[in-house]
Short mmCIF file of N, CA and C in Angstrom, two decimals:
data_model
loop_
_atom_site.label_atom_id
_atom_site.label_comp_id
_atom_site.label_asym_id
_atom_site.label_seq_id
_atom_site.Cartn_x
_atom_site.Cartn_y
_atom_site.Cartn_z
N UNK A 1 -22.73 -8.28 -7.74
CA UNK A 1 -22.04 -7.30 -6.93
C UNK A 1 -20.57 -7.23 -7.36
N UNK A 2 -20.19 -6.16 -7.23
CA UNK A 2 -18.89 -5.57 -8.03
C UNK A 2 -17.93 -5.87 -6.91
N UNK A 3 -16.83 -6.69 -6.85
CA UNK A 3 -15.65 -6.43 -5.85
C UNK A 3 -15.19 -5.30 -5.41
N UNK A 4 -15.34 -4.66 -3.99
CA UNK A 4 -14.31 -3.73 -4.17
C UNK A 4 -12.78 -3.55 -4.35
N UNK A 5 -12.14 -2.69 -5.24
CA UNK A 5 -10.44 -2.99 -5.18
C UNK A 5 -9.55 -1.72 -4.55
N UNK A 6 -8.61 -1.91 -4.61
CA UNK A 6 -7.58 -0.73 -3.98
C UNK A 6 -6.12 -1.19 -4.70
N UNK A 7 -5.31 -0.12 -4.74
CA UNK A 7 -4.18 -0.46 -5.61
C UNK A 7 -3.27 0.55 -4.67
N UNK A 8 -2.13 -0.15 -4.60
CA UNK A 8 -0.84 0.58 -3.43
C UNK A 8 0.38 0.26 -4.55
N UNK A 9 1.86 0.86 -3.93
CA UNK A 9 2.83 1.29 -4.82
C UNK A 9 3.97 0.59 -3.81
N UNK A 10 4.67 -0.06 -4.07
CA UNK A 10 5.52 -0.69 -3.53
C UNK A 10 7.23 0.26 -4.25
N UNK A 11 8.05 1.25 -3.72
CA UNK A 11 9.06 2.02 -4.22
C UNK A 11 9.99 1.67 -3.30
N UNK A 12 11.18 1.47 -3.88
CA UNK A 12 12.40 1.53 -3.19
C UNK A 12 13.60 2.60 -3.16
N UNK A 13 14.05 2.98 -3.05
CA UNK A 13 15.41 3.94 -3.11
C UNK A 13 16.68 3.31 -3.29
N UNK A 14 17.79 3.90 -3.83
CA UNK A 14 18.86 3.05 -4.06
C UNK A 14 19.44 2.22 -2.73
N UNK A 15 18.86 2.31 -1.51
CA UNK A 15 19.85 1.78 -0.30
C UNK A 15 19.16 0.26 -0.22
N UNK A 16 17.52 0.55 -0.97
CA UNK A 16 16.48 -0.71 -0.96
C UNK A 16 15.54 -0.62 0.38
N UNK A 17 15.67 0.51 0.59
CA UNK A 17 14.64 0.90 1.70
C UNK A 17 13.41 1.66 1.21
N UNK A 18 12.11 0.84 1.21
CA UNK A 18 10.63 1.18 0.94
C UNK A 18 9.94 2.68 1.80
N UNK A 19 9.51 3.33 0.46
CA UNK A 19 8.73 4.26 1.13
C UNK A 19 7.41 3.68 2.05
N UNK A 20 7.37 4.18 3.32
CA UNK A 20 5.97 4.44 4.23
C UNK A 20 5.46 5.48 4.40
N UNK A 21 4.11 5.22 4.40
CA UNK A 21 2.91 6.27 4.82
C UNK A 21 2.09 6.07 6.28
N UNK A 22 2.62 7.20 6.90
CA UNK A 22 1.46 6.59 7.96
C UNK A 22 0.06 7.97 7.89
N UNK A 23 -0.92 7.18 7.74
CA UNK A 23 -2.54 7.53 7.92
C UNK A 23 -2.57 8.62 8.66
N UNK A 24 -3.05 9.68 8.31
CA UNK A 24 -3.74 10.61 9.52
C UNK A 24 -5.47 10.18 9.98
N UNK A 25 -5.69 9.08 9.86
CA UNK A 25 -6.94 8.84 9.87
C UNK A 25 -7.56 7.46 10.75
N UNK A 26 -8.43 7.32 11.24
CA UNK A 26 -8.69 6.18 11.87
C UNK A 26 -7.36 5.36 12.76
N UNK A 27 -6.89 4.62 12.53
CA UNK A 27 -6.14 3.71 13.52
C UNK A 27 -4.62 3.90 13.11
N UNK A 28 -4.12 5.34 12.01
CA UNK A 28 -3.46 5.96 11.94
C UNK A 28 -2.19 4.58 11.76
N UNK A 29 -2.61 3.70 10.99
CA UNK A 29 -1.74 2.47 10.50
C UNK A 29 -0.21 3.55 9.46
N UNK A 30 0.80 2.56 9.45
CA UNK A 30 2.20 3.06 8.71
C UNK A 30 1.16 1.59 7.13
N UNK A 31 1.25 2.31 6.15
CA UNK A 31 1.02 1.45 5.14
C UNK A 31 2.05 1.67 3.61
N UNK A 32 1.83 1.47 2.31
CA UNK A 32 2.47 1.64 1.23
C UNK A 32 1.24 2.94 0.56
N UNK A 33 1.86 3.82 -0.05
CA UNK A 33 0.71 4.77 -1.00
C UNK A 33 -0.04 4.10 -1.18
N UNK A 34 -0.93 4.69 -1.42
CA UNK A 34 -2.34 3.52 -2.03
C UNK A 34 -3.47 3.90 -1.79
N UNK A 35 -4.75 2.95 -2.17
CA UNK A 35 -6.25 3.40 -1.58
C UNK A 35 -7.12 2.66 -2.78
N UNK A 36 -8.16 3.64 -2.82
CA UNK A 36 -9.34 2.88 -3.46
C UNK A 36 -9.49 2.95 -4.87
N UNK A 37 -9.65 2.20 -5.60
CA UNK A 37 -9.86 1.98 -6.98
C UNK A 37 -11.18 2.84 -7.08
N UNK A 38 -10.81 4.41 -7.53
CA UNK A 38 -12.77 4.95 -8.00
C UNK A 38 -13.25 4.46 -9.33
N UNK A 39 -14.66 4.80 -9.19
CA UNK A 39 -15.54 4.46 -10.18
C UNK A 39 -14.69 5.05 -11.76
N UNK A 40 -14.75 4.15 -12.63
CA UNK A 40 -14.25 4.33 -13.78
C UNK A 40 -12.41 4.69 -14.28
N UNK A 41 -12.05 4.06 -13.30
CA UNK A 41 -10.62 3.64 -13.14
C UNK A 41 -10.03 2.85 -12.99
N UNK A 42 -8.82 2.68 -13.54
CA UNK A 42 -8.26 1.03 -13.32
C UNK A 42 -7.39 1.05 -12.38
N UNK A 43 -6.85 -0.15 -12.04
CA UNK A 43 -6.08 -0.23 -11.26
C UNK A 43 -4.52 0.36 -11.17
N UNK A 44 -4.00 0.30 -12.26
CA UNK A 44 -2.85 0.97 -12.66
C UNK A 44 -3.16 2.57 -11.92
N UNK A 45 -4.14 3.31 -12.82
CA UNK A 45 -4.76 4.98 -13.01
C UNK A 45 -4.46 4.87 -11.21
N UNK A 46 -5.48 3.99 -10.47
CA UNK A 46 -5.19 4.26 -9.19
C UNK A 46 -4.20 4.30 -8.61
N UNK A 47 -3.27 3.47 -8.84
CA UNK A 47 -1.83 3.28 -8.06
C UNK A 47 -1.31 4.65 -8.58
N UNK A 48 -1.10 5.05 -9.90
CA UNK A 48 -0.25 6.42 -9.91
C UNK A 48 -0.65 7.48 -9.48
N UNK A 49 -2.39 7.69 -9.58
CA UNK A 49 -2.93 8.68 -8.69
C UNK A 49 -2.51 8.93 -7.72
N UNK A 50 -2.89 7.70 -6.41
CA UNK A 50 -2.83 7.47 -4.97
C UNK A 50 -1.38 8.01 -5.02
N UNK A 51 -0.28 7.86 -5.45
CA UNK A 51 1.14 8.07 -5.23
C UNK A 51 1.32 9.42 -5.43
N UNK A 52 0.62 10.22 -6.46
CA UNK A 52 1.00 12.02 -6.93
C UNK A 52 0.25 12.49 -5.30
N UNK A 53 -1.36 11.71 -4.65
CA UNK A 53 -1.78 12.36 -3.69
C UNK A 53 -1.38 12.10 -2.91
N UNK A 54 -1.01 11.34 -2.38
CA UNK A 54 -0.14 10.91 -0.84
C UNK A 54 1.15 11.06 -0.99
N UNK A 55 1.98 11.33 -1.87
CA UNK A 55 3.61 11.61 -1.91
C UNK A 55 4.15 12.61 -2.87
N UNK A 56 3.43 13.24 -3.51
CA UNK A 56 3.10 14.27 -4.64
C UNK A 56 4.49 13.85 -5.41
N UNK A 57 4.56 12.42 -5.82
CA UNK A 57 5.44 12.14 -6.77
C UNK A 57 4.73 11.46 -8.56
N UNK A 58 5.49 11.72 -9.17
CA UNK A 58 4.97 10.96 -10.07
C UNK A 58 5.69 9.31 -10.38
N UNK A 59 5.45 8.43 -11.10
CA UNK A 59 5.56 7.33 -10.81
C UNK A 59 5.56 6.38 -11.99
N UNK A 60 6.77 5.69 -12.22
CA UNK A 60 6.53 4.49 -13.69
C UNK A 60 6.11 3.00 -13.03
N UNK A 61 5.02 2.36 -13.07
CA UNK A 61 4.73 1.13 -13.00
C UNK A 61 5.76 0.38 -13.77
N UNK A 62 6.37 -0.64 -12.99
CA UNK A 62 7.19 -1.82 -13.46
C UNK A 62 6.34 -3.21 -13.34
N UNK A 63 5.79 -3.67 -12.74
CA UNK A 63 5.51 -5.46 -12.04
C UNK A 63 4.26 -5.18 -11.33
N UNK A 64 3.64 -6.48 -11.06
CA UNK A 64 2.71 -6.41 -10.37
C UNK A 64 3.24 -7.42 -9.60
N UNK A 65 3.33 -6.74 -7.96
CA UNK A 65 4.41 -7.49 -7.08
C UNK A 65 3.39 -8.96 -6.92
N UNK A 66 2.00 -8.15 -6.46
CA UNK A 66 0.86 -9.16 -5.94
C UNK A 66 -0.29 -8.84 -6.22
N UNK A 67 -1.56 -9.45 -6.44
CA UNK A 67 -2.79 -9.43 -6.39
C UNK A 67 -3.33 -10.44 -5.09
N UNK A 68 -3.98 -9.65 -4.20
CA UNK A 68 -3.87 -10.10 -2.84
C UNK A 68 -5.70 -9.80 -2.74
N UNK A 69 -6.55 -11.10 -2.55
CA UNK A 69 -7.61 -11.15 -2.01
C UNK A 69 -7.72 -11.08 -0.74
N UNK A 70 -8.41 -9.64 -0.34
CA UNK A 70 -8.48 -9.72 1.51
C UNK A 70 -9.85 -10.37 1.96
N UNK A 71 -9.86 -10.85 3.15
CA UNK A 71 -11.36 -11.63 3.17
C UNK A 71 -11.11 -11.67 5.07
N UNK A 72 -12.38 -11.95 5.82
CA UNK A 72 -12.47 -11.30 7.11
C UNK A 72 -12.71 -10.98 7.99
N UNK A 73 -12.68 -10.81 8.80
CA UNK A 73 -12.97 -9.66 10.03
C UNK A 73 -13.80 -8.83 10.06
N UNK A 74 -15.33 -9.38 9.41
CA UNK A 74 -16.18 -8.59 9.24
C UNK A 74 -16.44 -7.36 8.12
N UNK A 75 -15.44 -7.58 7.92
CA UNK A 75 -15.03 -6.41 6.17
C UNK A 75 -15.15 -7.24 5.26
N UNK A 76 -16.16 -6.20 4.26
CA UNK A 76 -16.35 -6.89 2.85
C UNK A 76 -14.78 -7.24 2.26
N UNK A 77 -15.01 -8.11 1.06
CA UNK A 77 -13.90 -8.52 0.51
C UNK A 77 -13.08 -7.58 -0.54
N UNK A 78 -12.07 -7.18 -0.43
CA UNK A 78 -10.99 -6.59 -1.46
C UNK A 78 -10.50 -6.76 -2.28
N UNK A 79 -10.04 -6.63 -3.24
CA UNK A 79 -8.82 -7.37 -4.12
C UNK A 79 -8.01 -6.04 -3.95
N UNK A 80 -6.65 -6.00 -3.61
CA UNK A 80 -6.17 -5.32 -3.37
C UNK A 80 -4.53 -5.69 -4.41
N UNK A 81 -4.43 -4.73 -5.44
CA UNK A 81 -3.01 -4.70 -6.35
C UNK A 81 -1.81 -3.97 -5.71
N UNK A 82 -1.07 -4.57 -5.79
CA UNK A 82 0.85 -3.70 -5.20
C UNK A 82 1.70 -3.89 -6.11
N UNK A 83 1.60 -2.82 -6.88
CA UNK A 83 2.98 -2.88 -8.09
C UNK A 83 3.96 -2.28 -7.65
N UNK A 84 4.83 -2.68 -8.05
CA UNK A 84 6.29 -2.07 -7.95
C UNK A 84 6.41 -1.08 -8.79
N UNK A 85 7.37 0.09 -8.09
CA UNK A 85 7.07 1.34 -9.34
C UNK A 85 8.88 2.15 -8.67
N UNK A 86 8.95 2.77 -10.20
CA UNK A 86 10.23 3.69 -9.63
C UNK A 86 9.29 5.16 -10.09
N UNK A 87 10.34 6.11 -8.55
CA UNK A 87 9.67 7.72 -8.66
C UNK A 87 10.58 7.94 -10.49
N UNK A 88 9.56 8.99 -10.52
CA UNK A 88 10.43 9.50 -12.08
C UNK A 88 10.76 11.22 -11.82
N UNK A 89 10.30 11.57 -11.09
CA UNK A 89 10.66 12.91 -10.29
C UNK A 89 10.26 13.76 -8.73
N UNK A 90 10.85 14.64 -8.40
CA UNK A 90 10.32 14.63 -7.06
C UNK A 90 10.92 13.89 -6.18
N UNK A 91 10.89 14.67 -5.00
CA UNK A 91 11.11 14.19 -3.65
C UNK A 91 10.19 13.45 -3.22
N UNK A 92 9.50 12.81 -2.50
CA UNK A 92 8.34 12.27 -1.65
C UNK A 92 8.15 13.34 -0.72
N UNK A 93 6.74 13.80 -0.43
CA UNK A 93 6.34 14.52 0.64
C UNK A 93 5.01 14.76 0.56
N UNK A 94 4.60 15.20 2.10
CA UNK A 94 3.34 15.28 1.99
C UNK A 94 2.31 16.17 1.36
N UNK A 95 1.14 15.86 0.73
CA UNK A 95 0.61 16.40 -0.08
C UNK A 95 -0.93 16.95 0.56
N UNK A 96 -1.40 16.17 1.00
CA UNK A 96 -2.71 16.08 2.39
C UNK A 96 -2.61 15.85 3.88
N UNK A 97 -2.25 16.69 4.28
CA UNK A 97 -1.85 16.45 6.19
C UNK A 97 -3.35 16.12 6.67
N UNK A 98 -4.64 16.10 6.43
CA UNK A 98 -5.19 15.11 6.82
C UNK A 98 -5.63 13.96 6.65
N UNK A 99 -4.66 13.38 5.23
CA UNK A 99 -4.91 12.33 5.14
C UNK A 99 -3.70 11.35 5.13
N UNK A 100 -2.19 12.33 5.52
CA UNK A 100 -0.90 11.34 5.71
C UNK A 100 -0.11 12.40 6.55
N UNK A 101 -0.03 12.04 7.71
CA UNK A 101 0.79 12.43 9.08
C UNK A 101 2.24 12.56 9.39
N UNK A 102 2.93 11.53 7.81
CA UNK A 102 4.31 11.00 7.91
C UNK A 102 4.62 10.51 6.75
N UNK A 103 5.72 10.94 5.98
CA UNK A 103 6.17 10.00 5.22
C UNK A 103 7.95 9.51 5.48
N UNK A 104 7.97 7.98 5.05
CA UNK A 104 9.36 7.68 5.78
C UNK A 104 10.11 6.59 4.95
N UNK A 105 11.03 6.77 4.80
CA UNK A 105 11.63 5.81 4.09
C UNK A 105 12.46 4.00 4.98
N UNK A 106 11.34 2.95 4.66
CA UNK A 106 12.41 2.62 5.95
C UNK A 106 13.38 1.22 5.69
N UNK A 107 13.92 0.65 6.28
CA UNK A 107 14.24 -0.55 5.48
C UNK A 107 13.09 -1.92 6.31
N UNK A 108 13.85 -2.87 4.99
CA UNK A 108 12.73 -3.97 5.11
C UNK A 108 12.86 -5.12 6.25
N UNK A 109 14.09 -4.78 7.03
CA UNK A 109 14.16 -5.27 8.53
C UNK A 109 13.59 -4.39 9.35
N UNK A 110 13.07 -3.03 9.15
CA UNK A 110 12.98 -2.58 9.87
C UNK A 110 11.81 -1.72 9.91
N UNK A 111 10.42 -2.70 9.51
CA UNK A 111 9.35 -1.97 9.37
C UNK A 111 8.43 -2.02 10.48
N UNK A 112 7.12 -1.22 10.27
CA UNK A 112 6.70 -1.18 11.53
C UNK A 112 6.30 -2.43 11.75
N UNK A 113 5.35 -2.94 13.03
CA UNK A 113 4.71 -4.07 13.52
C UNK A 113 4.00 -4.72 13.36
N UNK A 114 2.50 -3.37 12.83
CA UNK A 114 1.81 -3.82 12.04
C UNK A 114 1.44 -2.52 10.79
N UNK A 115 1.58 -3.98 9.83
CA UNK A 115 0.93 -2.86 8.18
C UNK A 115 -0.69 -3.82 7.97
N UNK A 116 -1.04 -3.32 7.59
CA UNK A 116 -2.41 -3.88 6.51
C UNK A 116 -2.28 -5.00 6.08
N UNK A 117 -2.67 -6.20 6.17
CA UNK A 117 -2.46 -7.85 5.65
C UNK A 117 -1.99 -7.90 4.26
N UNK A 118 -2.41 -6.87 3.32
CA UNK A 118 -1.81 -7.34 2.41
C UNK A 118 -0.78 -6.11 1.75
N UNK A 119 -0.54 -5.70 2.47
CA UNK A 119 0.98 -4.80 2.74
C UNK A 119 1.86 -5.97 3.23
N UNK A 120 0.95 -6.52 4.61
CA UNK A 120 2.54 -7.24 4.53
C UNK A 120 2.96 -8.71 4.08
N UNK A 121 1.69 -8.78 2.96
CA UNK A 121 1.87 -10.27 2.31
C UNK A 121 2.71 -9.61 1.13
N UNK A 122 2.44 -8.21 0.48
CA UNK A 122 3.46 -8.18 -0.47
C UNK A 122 5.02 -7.66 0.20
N UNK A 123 5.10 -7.80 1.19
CA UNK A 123 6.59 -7.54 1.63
C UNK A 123 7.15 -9.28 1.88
N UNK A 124 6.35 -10.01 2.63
CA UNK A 124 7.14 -11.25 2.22
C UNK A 124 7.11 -12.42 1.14
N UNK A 125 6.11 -11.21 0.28
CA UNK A 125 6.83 -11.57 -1.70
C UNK A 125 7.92 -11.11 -1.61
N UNK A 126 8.03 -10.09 -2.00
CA UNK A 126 9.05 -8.81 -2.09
C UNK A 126 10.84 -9.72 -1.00
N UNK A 127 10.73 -10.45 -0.08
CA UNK A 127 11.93 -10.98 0.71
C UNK A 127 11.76 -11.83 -0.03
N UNK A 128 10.75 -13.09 -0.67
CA UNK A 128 11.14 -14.09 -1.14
C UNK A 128 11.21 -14.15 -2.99
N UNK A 129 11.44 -12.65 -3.02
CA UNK A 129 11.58 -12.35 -4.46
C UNK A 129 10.99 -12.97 -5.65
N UNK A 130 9.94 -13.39 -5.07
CA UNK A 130 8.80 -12.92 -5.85
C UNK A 130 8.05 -12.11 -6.73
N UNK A 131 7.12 -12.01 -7.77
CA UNK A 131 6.46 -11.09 -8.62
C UNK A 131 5.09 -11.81 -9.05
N UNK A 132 4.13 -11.01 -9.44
CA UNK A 132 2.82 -11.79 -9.99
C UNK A 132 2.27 -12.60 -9.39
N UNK A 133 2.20 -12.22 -7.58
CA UNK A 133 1.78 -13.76 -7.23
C UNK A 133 -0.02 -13.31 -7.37
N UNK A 134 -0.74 -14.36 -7.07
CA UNK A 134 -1.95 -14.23 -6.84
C UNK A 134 -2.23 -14.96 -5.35
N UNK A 135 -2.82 -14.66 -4.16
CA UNK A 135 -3.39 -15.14 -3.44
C UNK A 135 -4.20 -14.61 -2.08
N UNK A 136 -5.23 -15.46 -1.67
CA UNK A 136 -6.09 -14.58 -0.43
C UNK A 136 -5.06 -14.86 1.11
N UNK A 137 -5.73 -13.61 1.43
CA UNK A 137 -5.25 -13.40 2.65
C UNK A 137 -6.48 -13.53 3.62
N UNK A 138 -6.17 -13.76 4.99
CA UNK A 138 -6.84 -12.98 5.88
C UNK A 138 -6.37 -11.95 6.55
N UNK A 139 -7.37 -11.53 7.08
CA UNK A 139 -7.22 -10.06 7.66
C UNK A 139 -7.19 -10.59 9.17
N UNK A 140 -6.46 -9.13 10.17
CA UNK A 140 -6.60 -9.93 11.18
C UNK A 140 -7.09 -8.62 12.45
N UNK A 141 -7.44 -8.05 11.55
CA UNK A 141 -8.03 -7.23 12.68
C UNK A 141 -9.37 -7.34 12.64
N UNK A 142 -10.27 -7.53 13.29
CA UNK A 142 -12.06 -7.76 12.89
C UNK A 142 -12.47 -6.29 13.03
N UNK A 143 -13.02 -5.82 12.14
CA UNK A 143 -14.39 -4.64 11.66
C UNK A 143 -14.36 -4.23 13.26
N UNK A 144 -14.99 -4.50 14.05
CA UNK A 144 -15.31 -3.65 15.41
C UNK A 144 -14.08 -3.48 16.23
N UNK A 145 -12.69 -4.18 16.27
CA UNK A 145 -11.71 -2.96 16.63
C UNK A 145 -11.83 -1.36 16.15
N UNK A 146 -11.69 -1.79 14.57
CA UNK A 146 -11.58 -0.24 13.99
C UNK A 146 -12.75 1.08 14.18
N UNK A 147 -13.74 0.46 14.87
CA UNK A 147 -15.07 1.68 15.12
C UNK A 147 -14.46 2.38 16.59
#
């Protein structure tokens, strides 16, 4: 059985305040661009994809902040990638209003409450300046909240 993966974009702006996305979908979470690794794509292809469709920017990969195993709450297991990337043109904005409700730039004291486990394992890489880490997480919401 094939892991499933997902690849998100970790961007900053010159003040060092990270772009957010919040979901138009399900539990309408604030997360980083991102999503699912499709069939016959890599992880990279995904992260710059996910970023032109959810922020209609384009995007240079720098680092791979983290490789973050999610494991769980009743959800199959993830490997989920967060590279660090600078925009190379473009504003950020929305590209699919039913699939992103908001986009926001915010700082890193001042994010929402809750992000995705391994959103916010690569943000306290990202404070303890960190790069390349590898490690599992848990998740902490269990599968039958989200139905």
């Amino acid at each position: 059985m094939t892991l499933r993966q997902c690849a998100a974009v970790l961007l900053q702006n010159s003040d060092g305040q990270i772009l957010m996305v919040k979901q138009n979908y399900g539990q309408r979470f604030w997360s980083l661009p991102g999503g699912v690794v499709d069939p016959g794509e890599t992880p990279l292809q995904a992260a710059i994809r996910e970023a032109h469709e959810e922020a209609g920017i384009s995007i240079a990969l720098q680092e791979v902040l983290g490789l973050y195993l999610l494991q769980g709450g009743g959800w199959p297991d993830i490997q989920a990638y967060v590279f660090r990337a600078h925009i190379l043109d473009d504003e950020p904005r929305i590209m699919n209003p039913q699939e992103i409700a908001e986009l926001r730039w915010m700082d890193l004291q001042a994010l929402p409450d809750w992000v995705p486990r391994d959103v916010s394992a690569a943000f306290e890489d990202l404070q303890m300046q960190k790069q390349g880490v590898i490690r599992t997480v848990q998740r902490i919401i269990p599968l039958e909240r989200m139905v």
